[in-house]
mmCIF file of C-alpha atoms and ligand atoms in Angstrom:
data_model
loop_
_atom_site.group_PDB
_atom_site.id
_atom_site.type_symbol
_atom_site.label_atom_id
_atom_site.label_comp_id
_atom_site.label_asym_id
_atom_site.label_seq_id
_atom_site.Cartn_x
_atom_site.Cartn_y
_atom_site.Cartn_z
ATOM 1 C CA MET A 1 0.046 -0.067 0.087
ATOM 2 C CA GLU A 2 1.261 3.304 -0.921
ATOM 3 C CA LYS A 3 1.730 5.962 1.887
ATOM 4 C CA TYR A 4 1.341 9.589 1.922
ATOM 5 C CA LEU A 5 3.224 11.745 4.241
ATOM 6 C CA LEU A 6 1.105 14.440 5.778
ATOM 7 C CA PRO A 7 2.677 17.989 6.047
ATOM 8 C CA HIS A 8 3.827 19.425 9.397
ATOM 9 C CA SER A 9 3.918 15.780 10.914
ATOM 10 C CA SER A 10 5.568 12.400 10.768
ATOM 11 C CA LEU A 11 2.256 10.864 10.025
ATOM 12 C CA GLU A 12 2.206 8.518 7.094
ATOM 13 C CA ILE A 13 -1.301 7.630 5.999
ATOM 14 C CA SER A 14 -2.453 4.827 3.468
ATOM 15 C CA ARG A 15 -3.546 6.296 0.325
ATOM 16 C CA LEU A 16 -6.884 4.475 0.703
ATOM 17 C CA ILE A 17 -8.504 5.158 4.148
ATOM 18 C CA PHE A 18 -11.120 3.155 5.519
ATOM 19 C CA GLY A 19 -14.249 5.154 6.628
ATOM 20 C CA CYS A 20 -15.979 3.990 9.857
ATOM 21 C CA TRP A 21 -19.208 5.968 9.665
ATOM 22 C CA ALA A 22 -21.555 3.419 8.043
ATOM 23 C CA VAL A 23 -20.181 0.388 9.901
ATOM 24 C CA VAL A 24 -22.289 1.623 12.961
ATOM 25 C CA GLY A 25 -25.511 1.829 11.061
ATOM 26 C CA GLY A 26 -28.355 4.213 12.342
ATOM 27 C CA PHE A 27 -28.470 7.645 10.867
ATOM 28 C CA ASN A 28 -28.019 7.843 7.238
ATOM 29 C CA TRP A 29 -27.246 4.120 6.876
ATOM 30 C CA GLY A 30 -30.086 2.020 8.675
ATOM 31 C CA PRO A 31 -29.732 -1.496 10.180
ATOM 32 C CA GLN A 32 -26.227 -2.846 10.389
ATOM 33 C CA ASP A 33 -24.904 -6.209 11.554
ATOM 34 C CA LYS A 34 -21.884 -5.989 13.939
ATOM 35 C CA ARG A 35 -20.201 -9.092 12.708
ATOM 36 C CA ASP A 36 -20.291 -7.612 9.186
ATOM 37 C CA SER A 37 -18.740 -4.434 10.526
ATOM 38 C CA LEU A 38 -15.953 -6.312 12.371
ATOM 39 C CA ALA A 39 -15.247 -8.387 9.243
ATOM 40 C CA ALA A 40 -15.141 -5.287 7.083
ATOM 41 C CA LEU A 41 -12.522 -3.440 9.474
ATOM 42 C CA LYS A 42 -10.584 -6.686 9.516
ATOM 43 C CA GLU A 43 -10.554 -7.074 5.825
ATOM 44 C CA ALA A 44 -9.396 -3.566 5.219
ATOM 45 C CA TYR A 45 -6.553 -4.042 7.535
ATOM 46 C CA ASP A 46 -5.693 -7.404 6.180
ATOM 47 C CA GLN A 47 -5.670 -6.016 2.559
ATOM 48 C CA GLY A 48 -3.197 -3.327 3.499
ATOM 49 C CA ILE A 49 -5.307 -0.147 4.706
ATOM 50 C CA THR A 50 -3.598 1.147 7.753
ATOM 51 C CA THR A 51 -5.572 4.396 8.076
ATOM 52 C CA PHE A 52 -9.044 4.466 9.686
ATOM 53 C CA ASP A 53 -11.216 7.503 9.675
ATOM 54 C CA THR A 54 -13.837 7.938 12.548
ATOM 55 C CA ALA A 55 -15.497 10.664 14.687
ATOM 56 C CA GLU A 56 -17.329 10.893 17.939
ATOM 57 C CA ALA A 57 -20.425 11.865 16.104
ATOM 58 C CA TYR A 58 -20.593 8.639 14.378
ATOM 59 C CA GLY A 59 -22.954 6.883 16.852
ATOM 60 C CA ALA A 60 -22.072 9.045 19.728
ATOM 61 C CA GLY A 61 -18.855 7.168 20.279
ATOM 62 C CA ALA A 62 -19.820 3.859 18.823
ATOM 63 C CA SER A 63 -17.622 4.002 15.739
ATOM 64 C CA GLU A 64 -14.486 4.714 18.036
ATOM 65 C CA ASN A 65 -15.569 1.855 20.270
ATOM 66 C CA LEU A 66 -15.974 -0.423 17.134
ATOM 67 C CA LEU A 67 -12.537 0.450 15.800
ATOM 68 C CA ALA A 68 -10.895 -0.255 19.154
ATOM 69 C CA GLU A 69 -12.702 -3.602 19.283
ATOM 70 C CA ALA A 70 -11.719 -4.622 15.778
ATOM 71 C CA LEU A 71 -8.182 -3.321 15.499
ATOM 72 C CA GLY A 72 -7.164 -2.669 18.954
ATOM 73 C CA LYS A 73 -4.458 -5.166 19.067
ATOM 74 C CA GLU A 74 -2.891 -3.745 15.896
ATOM 75 C CA ARG A 75 -2.893 -0.154 17.275
ATOM 76 C CA LYS A 76 0.817 0.292 16.635
ATOM 77 C CA ARG A 77 0.503 -0.598 12.878
ATOM 78 C CA ILE A 78 -2.565 1.475 12.318
ATOM 79 C CA GLU A 79 -3.296 5.263 12.128
ATOM 80 C CA ILE A 80 -6.449 6.604 13.695
ATOM 81 C CA ALA A 81 -8.054 9.804 12.425
ATOM 82 C CA SER A 82 -11.015 11.094 14.563
ATOM 83 C CA LYS A 83 -12.943 14.215 14.799
ATOM 84 C CA VAL A 84 -14.149 16.720 17.160
ATOM 85 C CA GLY A 85 -17.553 18.231 16.705
ATOM 86 C CA PRO A 86 -18.132 22.043 16.283
ATOM 87 C CA GLY A 87 -19.999 22.247 19.748
ATOM 88 C CA ASP A 88 -16.735 21.381 21.166
ATOM 89 C CA PHE A 89 -14.491 24.056 19.877
ATOM 90 C CA LEU A 90 -13.809 25.889 23.029
ATOM 91 C CA PRO A 91 -10.442 24.939 24.193
ATOM 92 C CA GLN A 92 -11.644 23.339 27.386
ATOM 93 C CA ASP A 93 -14.400 21.421 25.537
ATOM 94 C CA LEU A 94 -12.009 20.312 22.898
ATOM 95 C CA ILE A 95 -9.637 18.937 25.383
ATOM 96 C CA SER A 96 -12.567 17.161 27.200
ATOM 97 C CA ALA A 97 -13.695 15.810 23.806
ATOM 98 C CA CYS A 98 -10.201 14.395 22.994
ATOM 99 C CA GLU A 99 -10.133 12.681 26.405
ATOM 100 C CA ARG A 100 -13.441 11.029 25.462
ATOM 101 C CA GLY A 101 -11.933 10.019 22.184
ATOM 102 C CA LEU A 102 -9.066 8.527 23.665
ATOM 103 C CA LYS A 103 -11.291 6.461 26.143
ATOM 104 C CA ASN A 104 -13.526 5.393 23.290
ATOM 105 C CA LEU A 105 -10.749 4.364 21.084
ATOM 106 C CA LYS A 106 -8.824 2.620 24.244
ATOM 107 C CA THR A 107 -5.629 4.400 23.177
ATOM 108 C CA ASP A 108 -3.348 6.976 24.644
ATOM 109 C CA PHE A 109 -2.975 9.116 21.238
ATOM 110 C CA ILE A 110 -4.900 9.916 18.207
ATOM 111 C CA ASP A 111 -2.786 10.185 15.027
ATOM 112 C CA LEU A 112 -4.746 13.030 13.184
ATOM 113 C CA TYR A 113 -7.562 14.906 15.149
ATOM 114 C CA GLN A 114 -9.676 16.824 12.819
ATOM 115 C CA LEU A 115 -12.233 19.802 13.399
ATOM 116 C CA HIS A 116 -15.538 18.220 11.912
ATOM 117 C CA TRP A 117 -17.175 21.286 10.748
ATOM 118 C CA PRO A 118 -16.372 24.950 11.033
ATOM 119 C CA ASN A 119 -17.678 26.993 13.944
ATOM 120 C CA PRO A 120 -17.758 30.650 13.048
ATOM 121 C CA GLU A 121 -19.006 31.430 16.660
ATOM 122 C CA ILE A 122 -15.895 30.560 18.286
ATOM 123 C CA PRO A 123 -12.518 32.262 17.487
ATOM 124 C CA LEU A 124 -10.638 29.725 15.325
ATOM 125 C CA GLU A 125 -7.291 30.576 16.764
ATOM 126 C CA ASP A 126 -8.342 29.583 20.209
ATOM 127 C CA THR A 127 -9.563 26.137 18.878
ATOM 128 C CA LEU A 128 -6.294 25.727 16.846
ATOM 129 C CA GLY A 129 -4.369 26.684 20.027
ATOM 130 C CA ALA A 130 -6.023 23.894 21.804
ATOM 131 C CA LEU A 131 -5.271 21.330 19.272
ATOM 132 C CA GLN A 132 -1.424 22.443 19.473
ATOM 133 C CA GLN A 133 -1.563 22.015 23.105
ATOM 134 C CA LEU A 134 -2.816 18.370 22.603
ATOM 135 C CA ARG A 135 -0.107 17.944 20.020
ATOM 136 C CA ASP A 136 2.521 19.271 22.522
ATOM 137 C CA GLN A 137 1.277 16.816 25.135
ATOM 138 C CA GLY A 138 1.452 13.909 22.709
ATOM 139 C CA LYS A 139 -2.185 13.148 22.746
ATOM 140 C CA ILE A 140 -2.534 13.620 19.209
ATOM 141 C CA ARG A 141 0.274 13.422 16.498
ATOM 142 C CA ALA A 142 -1.235 15.882 13.944
ATOM 143 C CA TYR A 143 -4.276 18.054 13.470
ATOM 144 C CA GLY A 144 -6.590 18.938 10.626
ATOM 145 C CA VAL A 145 -9.749 20.293 9.571
ATOM 146 C CA SER A 146 -12.936 19.077 7.729
ATOM 147 C CA ASN A 147 -15.510 20.946 5.488
ATOM 148 C CA PHE A 148 -13.278 24.002 5.844
ATOM 149 C CA GLY A 149 -14.087 26.620 3.026
ATOM 150 C CA VAL A 150 -11.437 29.372 1.752
ATOM 151 C CA LYS A 151 -12.085 31.859 4.507
ATOM 152 C CA SER A 152 -11.532 29.362 7.252
ATOM 153 C CA LEU A 153 -8.536 28.223 5.655
ATOM 154 C CA GLU A 154 -7.244 31.644 5.282
ATOM 155 C CA THR A 155 -7.772 31.891 9.108
ATOM 156 C CA CYS A 156 -5.732 28.856 9.626
ATOM 157 C CA LYS A 157 -2.905 30.194 7.562
ATOM 158 C CA ALA A 158 -2.758 33.503 9.222
ATOM 159 C CA SER A 159 -2.802 31.973 12.657
ATOM 160 C CA GLY A 160 0.466 30.486 12.284
ATOM 161 C CA TYR A 161 -0.778 26.956 13.429
ATOM 162 C CA SER A 162 -0.015 24.350 10.847
ATOM 163 C CA ILE A 163 -2.972 22.144 9.718
ATOM 164 C CA SER A 164 -2.131 18.862 8.068
ATOM 165 C CA SER A 165 -5.247 18.022 5.898
ATOM 166 C CA ASN A 166 -8.708 19.223 4.938
ATOM 167 C CA GLN A 167 -11.239 16.382 4.733
ATOM 168 C CA MET A 168 -13.901 17.335 2.120
ATOM 169 C CA ALA A 169 -17.057 15.799 0.180
ATOM 170 C CA TYR A 170 -15.225 15.058 -3.194
ATOM 171 C CA ASN A 171 -16.299 12.452 -5.880
ATOM 172 C CA LEU A 172 -17.149 12.390 -9.661
ATOM 173 C CA LEU A 173 -20.716 13.456 -8.733
ATOM 174 C CA PHE A 174 -19.595 16.199 -6.655
ATOM 175 C CA ARG A 175 -16.881 18.372 -7.624
ATOM 176 C CA ALA A 176 -17.752 21.509 -5.786
ATOM 177 C CA ILE A 177 -14.261 21.926 -4.066
ATOM 178 C CA GLU A 178 -12.639 22.178 -7.600
ATOM 179 C CA TYR A 179 -13.886 25.833 -7.875
ATOM 180 C CA SER A 180 -12.082 27.449 -5.072
ATOM 181 C CA ILE A 181 -11.260 25.040 -2.175
ATOM 182 C CA LEU A 182 -9.003 22.741 -3.884
ATOM 183 C CA PRO A 183 -6.898 25.393 -5.337
ATOM 184 C CA LYS A 184 -6.502 26.933 -2.124
ATOM 185 C CA CYS A 185 -5.408 23.777 -0.434
ATOM 186 C CA VAL A 186 -2.900 22.977 -3.317
ATOM 187 C CA ALA A 187 -1.538 26.709 -2.839
ATOM 188 C CA ASP A 188 -1.482 26.359 0.973
ATOM 189 C CA GLU A 189 0.007 22.766 0.935
ATOM 190 C CA VAL A 190 -3.140 21.348 2.856
ATOM 191 C CA PRO A 191 -3.737 17.933 1.325
ATOM 192 C CA ILE A 192 -7.501 16.779 0.716
ATOM 193 C CA LEU A 193 -9.000 13.713 2.286
ATOM 194 C CA CYS A 194 -12.051 12.894 0.158
ATOM 195 C CA TYR A 195 -15.141 11.660 2.063
ATOM 196 C CA SER A 196 -18.154 9.964 0.315
ATOM 197 C CA PRO A 197 -15.894 9.213 -2.615
ATOM 198 C CA ILE A 198 -18.272 6.685 -4.130
ATOM 199 C CA MET A 199 -21.094 9.105 -3.440
ATOM 200 C CA GLN A 200 -22.361 6.834 -0.653
ATOM 201 C CA GLY A 201 -22.679 3.907 -3.061
ATOM 202 C CA LEU A 202 -24.289 5.719 -6.087
ATOM 203 C CA LEU A 203 -20.993 5.625 -7.885
ATOM 204 C CA THR A 204 -20.852 1.742 -7.747
ATOM 205 C CA GLY A 205 -24.100 1.663 -9.994
ATOM 206 C CA LYS A 206 -26.126 -0.009 -7.347
ATOM 207 C CA PHE A 207 -29.155 2.326 -7.817
ATOM 208 C CA SER A 208 -30.475 2.763 -11.372
ATOM 209 C CA SER A 209 -32.930 5.589 -10.456
ATOM 210 C CA GLU A 210 -33.636 8.156 -7.743
ATOM 211 C CA ILE A 211 -36.623 6.159 -6.713
ATOM 212 C CA GLU A 212 -34.184 3.287 -5.433
ATOM 213 C CA VAL A 213 -32.028 5.620 -3.163
ATOM 214 C CA PRO A 214 -33.307 5.286 0.292
ATOM 215 C CA ASP A 215 -34.430 8.596 1.784
ATOM 216 C CA ASP A 216 -31.894 9.107 4.354
ATOM 217 C CA ARG A 217 -29.211 8.843 1.545
ATOM 218 C CA ALA A 218 -31.278 11.028 -0.636
ATOM 219 C CA ARG A 219 -30.658 14.025 1.376
ATOM 220 C CA THR A 220 -27.960 15.588 -0.806
ATOM 221 C CA ARG A 221 -28.509 18.409 -2.901
ATOM 222 C CA HIS A 222 -28.656 16.087 -6.079
ATOM 223 C CA PHE A 223 -32.041 14.864 -4.891
ATOM 224 C CA THR A 224 -35.444 16.937 -4.781
ATOM 225 C CA LYS A 225 -35.985 18.904 -1.443
ATOM 226 C CA GLU A 226 -39.347 16.899 -1.293
ATOM 227 C CA ARG A 227 -37.340 13.979 -0.034
ATOM 228 C CA SER A 228 -38.380 13.314 3.648
ATOM 229 C CA GLN A 229 -34.913 13.914 5.119
ATOM 230 C CA SER A 230 -34.015 16.741 2.993
ATOM 231 C CA ARG A 231 -32.551 19.946 4.695
ATOM 232 C CA HIS A 232 -31.817 22.017 1.506
ATOM 233 C CA GLN A 233 -33.865 24.380 -0.650
ATOM 234 C CA ASP A 234 -32.297 23.665 -3.993
ATOM 235 C CA LYS A 235 -34.409 22.200 -6.755
ATOM 236 C CA GLY A 236 -32.362 18.985 -7.007
ATOM 237 C CA CYS A 237 -30.943 17.588 -10.261
ATOM 238 C CA GLU A 238 -32.043 13.881 -10.072
ATOM 239 C CA THR A 239 -32.306 13.466 -13.912
ATOM 240 C CA LEU A 240 -29.024 14.885 -14.569
ATOM 241 C CA THR A 241 -27.385 12.754 -11.744
ATOM 242 C CA PHE A 242 -28.805 9.494 -13.133
ATOM 243 C CA GLN A 243 -27.838 10.642 -16.590
ATOM 244 C CA THR A 244 -24.386 11.248 -15.403
ATOM 245 C CA ILE A 245 -24.223 7.908 -13.434
ATOM 246 C CA GLY A 246 -25.389 5.973 -16.530
ATOM 247 C CA GLN A 247 -22.761 7.625 -18.596
ATOM 248 C CA ILE A 248 -19.890 6.785 -16.237
ATOM 249 C CA LYS A 249 -21.183 3.205 -16.010
ATOM 250 C CA ALA A 250 -21.100 2.893 -19.682
ATOM 251 C CA PHE A 251 -17.501 4.124 -19.696
ATOM 252 C CA ALA A 252 -16.660 1.840 -16.959
ATOM 253 C CA GLU A 253 -17.804 -1.061 -19.223
ATOM 254 C CA GLU A 254 -16.023 0.336 -22.008
ATOM 255 C CA VAL A 255 -12.676 0.198 -20.207
ATOM 256 C CA ASN A 256 -13.480 -2.822 -18.392
ATOM 257 C CA ILE A 257 -12.942 -1.365 -14.684
ATOM 258 C CA PRO A 258 -15.709 -1.764 -12.073
ATOM 259 C CA MET A 259 -17.336 1.631 -11.726
ATOM 260 C CA GLY A 260 -16.503 2.154 -7.996
ATOM 261 C CA ASN A 261 -12.906 1.409 -8.544
ATOM 262 C CA LEU A 262 -12.753 3.741 -11.561
ATOM 263 C CA SER A 263 -14.398 6.394 -9.329
ATOM 264 C CA LEU A 264 -11.780 5.876 -6.576
ATOM 265 C CA ALA A 265 -8.681 5.891 -9.312
ATOM 266 C CA TRP A 266 -10.122 9.170 -10.621
ATOM 267 C CA LEU A 267 -9.709 10.760 -7.249
ATOM 268 C CA LEU A 268 -6.270 9.308 -6.636
ATOM 269 C CA LYS A 269 -5.263 11.164 -9.837
ATOM 270 C CA GLN A 270 -6.420 14.545 -8.774
ATOM 271 C CA ASN A 271 -3.586 17.150 -7.723
ATOM 272 C CA GLY A 272 -3.937 17.730 -3.989
ATOM 273 C CA VAL A 273 -5.536 14.712 -3.053
ATOM 274 C CA ALA A 274 -3.787 12.619 -0.261
ATOM 275 C CA ALA A 275 -6.405 9.886 -0.091
ATOM 276 C CA PRO A 276 -9.982 8.995 -0.583
ATOM 277 C CA ILE A 277 -11.842 7.592 2.466
ATOM 278 C CA VAL A 278 -14.084 4.914 1.502
ATOM 279 C CA GLY A 279 -16.720 3.170 3.574
ATOM 280 C CA GLY A 280 -17.715 -0.322 3.389
ATOM 281 C CA ARG A 281 -20.367 -2.397 5.249
ATOM 282 C CA ASN A 282 -18.897 -5.765 4.890
ATOM 283 C CA ALA A 283 -15.786 -7.613 3.834
ATOM 284 C CA GLU A 284 -16.866 -8.202 0.329
ATOM 285 C CA GLN A 285 -17.424 -4.509 -0.425
ATOM 286 C CA VAL A 286 -14.032 -3.789 1.102
ATOM 287 C CA ARG A 287 -12.475 -6.488 -1.202
ATOM 288 C CA ARG A 288 -13.983 -4.949 -4.290
ATOM 289 C CA ASN A 289 -12.803 -1.363 -3.373
ATOM 290 C CA MET A 290 -9.242 -2.515 -2.843
ATOM 291 C CA GLY A 291 -9.374 -3.316 -6.591
ATOM 292 C CA THR A 292 -8.816 0.253 -6.944
ATOM 293 C CA LEU A 293 -5.102 -0.084 -6.219
ATOM 294 C CA GLN A 294 -4.733 -2.069 -9.413
ATOM 295 C CA VAL A 295 -6.129 0.520 -11.533
ATOM 296 C CA ASN A 296 -3.963 3.072 -13.244
ATOM 297 C CA LEU A 297 -6.063 5.857 -15.292
ATOM 298 C CA THR A 298 -4.571 7.212 -18.391
ATOM 299 C CA ALA A 299 -4.811 11.014 -18.940
ATOM 300 C CA ASP A 300 -7.402 10.310 -21.609
ATOM 301 C CA MET A 301 -9.519 8.431 -19.120
ATOM 302 C CA VAL A 302 -9.224 11.100 -16.634
ATOM 303 C CA ASN A 303 -10.375 13.750 -19.260
ATOM 304 C CA ARG A 304 -13.405 11.631 -20.348
ATOM 305 C CA LEU A 305 -14.561 11.219 -16.719
ATOM 306 C CA GLU A 306 -14.158 14.958 -16.276
ATOM 307 C CA GLU A 307 -16.170 15.670 -19.506
ATOM 308 C CA ILE A 308 -19.116 13.358 -18.467
ATOM 309 C CA THR A 309 -19.389 14.896 -15.078
ATOM 310 C CA ALA A 310 -18.913 18.484 -15.921
ATOM 311 C CA PRO A 311 -22.664 19.437 -16.578
ATOM 312 C CA LEU A 312 -23.604 18.025 -13.071
ATOM 313 C CA LYS A 313 -20.671 19.986 -11.461
ATOM 314 C CA LYS A 314 -21.951 23.078 -13.295
ATOM 315 C CA GLU A 315 -25.567 22.374 -12.154
ATOM 316 C CA LEU A 316 -24.529 21.915 -8.235
ATOM 317 C CA GLY A 317 -22.133 24.881 -8.423
ATOM 318 C CA PRO A 318 -19.484 25.856 -6.057
ATOM 319 C CA ASN A 319 -21.396 25.264 -2.702
ATOM 320 C CA ALA A 320 -19.273 22.515 -1.101
ATOM 321 C CA ASP A 321 -21.992 21.583 1.402
ATOM 322 C CA LEU A 322 -23.561 18.303 0.232
ATOM 323 C CA TRP A 323 -26.611 18.689 2.189
ATOM 324 C CA GLN A 324 -27.511 22.207 2.810
ATOM 325 C CA THR A 325 -28.149 25.492 0.408
ATOM 326 C CA ASP A 326 -27.025 27.781 3.320
ATOM 327 C CA SER A 327 -23.441 26.323 3.032
ATOM 328 C CA ARG A 328 -21.797 25.313 6.320
ATOM 329 C CA VAL A 329 -18.542 25.176 4.422
ATOM 330 C CA VAL A 330 -17.037 28.571 5.202
HETATM 331 N N1 LIG Q 401 -15.992 15.073 7.402
HETATM 332 C C1 LIG Q 401 -17.335 14.674 7.290
HETATM 333 O O1 LIG Q 401 -18.088 15.619 7.362
HETATM 334 C C2 LIG Q 401 -17.749 13.456 6.579
HETATM 335 C C3 LIG Q 401 -18.936 13.283 6.015
HETATM 336 C C4 LIG Q 401 -19.322 11.946 5.603
HETATM 337 C C5 LIG Q 401 -18.397 10.985 5.570
HETATM 338 N N2 LIG Q 401 -17.306 11.206 6.216
HETATM 339 C C6 LIG Q 401 -16.090 10.106 6.225
HETATM 340 O O2 LIG Q 401 -16.032 9.479 4.951
HETATM 341 C C7 LIG Q 401 -16.280 8.038 4.918
HETATM 342 C C8 LIG Q 401 -16.743 7.637 3.671
HETATM 343 O O3 LIG Q 401 -17.887 8.347 3.216
HETATM 344 P P1 LIG Q 401 -19.346 7.807 3.152
HETATM 345 O O4 LIG Q 401 -19.474 6.604 4.079
HETATM 346 O O5 LIG Q 401 -20.359 8.850 3.445
HETATM 347 O O6 LIG Q 401 -19.398 7.342 1.665
HETATM 348 P P2 LIG Q 401 -18.827 6.458 0.625
HETATM 349 O O7 LIG Q 401 -17.505 5.963 1.226
HETATM 350 O O8 LIG Q 401 -18.670 7.119 -0.790
HETATM 351 O O9 LIG Q 401 -19.700 5.203 0.504
HETATM 352 C C9 LIG Q 401 -19.795 4.161 1.385
HETATM 353 C C10 LIG Q 401 -21.087 3.259 1.186
HETATM 354 O O10 LIG Q 401 -21.174 2.700 -0.099
HETATM 355 C C11 LIG Q 401 -21.635 1.381 -0.085
HETATM 356 N N3 LIG Q 401 -20.560 0.616 -0.652
HETATM 357 C C12 LIG Q 401 -19.146 0.624 -0.343
HETATM 358 N N4 LIG Q 401 -18.429 -0.113 -1.192
HETATM 359 C C13 LIG Q 401 -19.384 -0.651 -2.137
HETATM 360 C C14 LIG Q 401 -19.122 -1.628 -3.052
HETATM 361 N N5 LIG Q 401 -17.907 -2.045 -3.418
HETATM 362 N N6 LIG Q 401 -20.195 -2.158 -3.832
HETATM 363 C C15 LIG Q 401 -21.451 -1.523 -3.463
HETATM 364 N N7 LIG Q 401 -21.776 -0.649 -2.480
HETATM 365 C C16 LIG Q 401 -20.540 -0.256 -1.789
HETATM 366 C C17 LIG Q 401 -21.901 0.875 1.428
HETATM 367 O O11 LIG Q 401 -23.089 1.395 1.576
HETATM 368 P P3 LIG Q 401 -24.405 0.182 1.324
HETATM 369 O O12 LIG Q 401 -23.999 -1.055 1.149
HETATM 370 O O13 LIG Q 401 -25.416 0.650 2.379
HETATM 371 O O14 LIG Q 401 -25.035 0.788 -0.076
HETATM 372 C C18 LIG Q 401 -20.945 1.878 1.999
HETATM 373 O O15 LIG Q 401 -21.277 2.147 3.291
HETATM 374 C C19 LIG Q 401 -17.145 7.838 6.294
HETATM 375 O O16 LIG Q 401 -17.098 6.478 6.618
HETATM 376 C C20 LIG Q 401 -16.466 8.752 7.031
HETATM 377 O O17 LIG Q 401 -15.452 8.313 7.815
HETATM 378 C C21 LIG Q 401 -16.797 12.244 6.690
#
């Protein structure tokens, strides 16, 4: 497995990261069998993934607990990336949140600790100062951010504190960060960790129309605001989304690469991307996703995928918040 050295740290992450959100089921995902989750995590590790992304928010600590249960005995050979929620950005709250994370994860350090979403109510410099304090104490090895837009990234840069990554929604069906966030991250040397890299399964071709997509997963701005879990006021673009999926699927068949692997391999070709963070609810999905590492896209293939997805990129525009019109990515 190829590694990627995060800046301002000695932290090397695997170029595919396993995402530990869906494996706890519940919100967004529905029922999940714990045996499948443990098997998925073990498979990811056995196949060479060493970096695991989690958050206190995933099942109120359940995802951190699950990771400890599945891979606790490999602690020295894995890197744990966790996140602190924006409600805990006051320095004392952040330090308490980290202590809870360490307890949930049954470890004495977190490799990468990330600010989950911006919180404009709390001075970012204070929050970054608390992260630096945790780092100085050896409780975290590096810190990063997530869902940070250009303004917040600018504040990070001006603060003098050095962030090691920005975790953003990025995939062939959601290219919003390309307008200004990705160029800013490249300029500031802040690598991107891509979440929802197969658009929560849509990029495997498993759904052939919007009707098949469960309501809790159809919350994104691709879908009509009439969907029951929706929080946005956009009109949605379901027809264009499924036309685009159809075209990617046809291209995947033409080049004989599974669509999910093609989508992940495309991300690995993007300048500024350190790693996609891909979820998997069982060992079989993990095995299939690992096929990505055998794929090497040519420049023509990359261009073709960008042509196919350009109309959807234009339709959804530069708002990098997958779920809200009133963007929280600031
Ligand atoms: N920072 C943030 O705000 C943020 C937000 C979201 C996610 N994340 C992180 O990013 C990670 C990944 O994102 P995500 O879970 O939203 O989406 P994703 O990785 O794009 O999609 C994962 C889902 O796709 C389906 N799937 C995976 N492999 C498959 C395969 N080979 N064939 C068919 N279906 C497959 C599975 O769900 P089904 O089997 O149910 O279809 C799986 O749970 C999360 O676990 C989390 O760590 C971070």
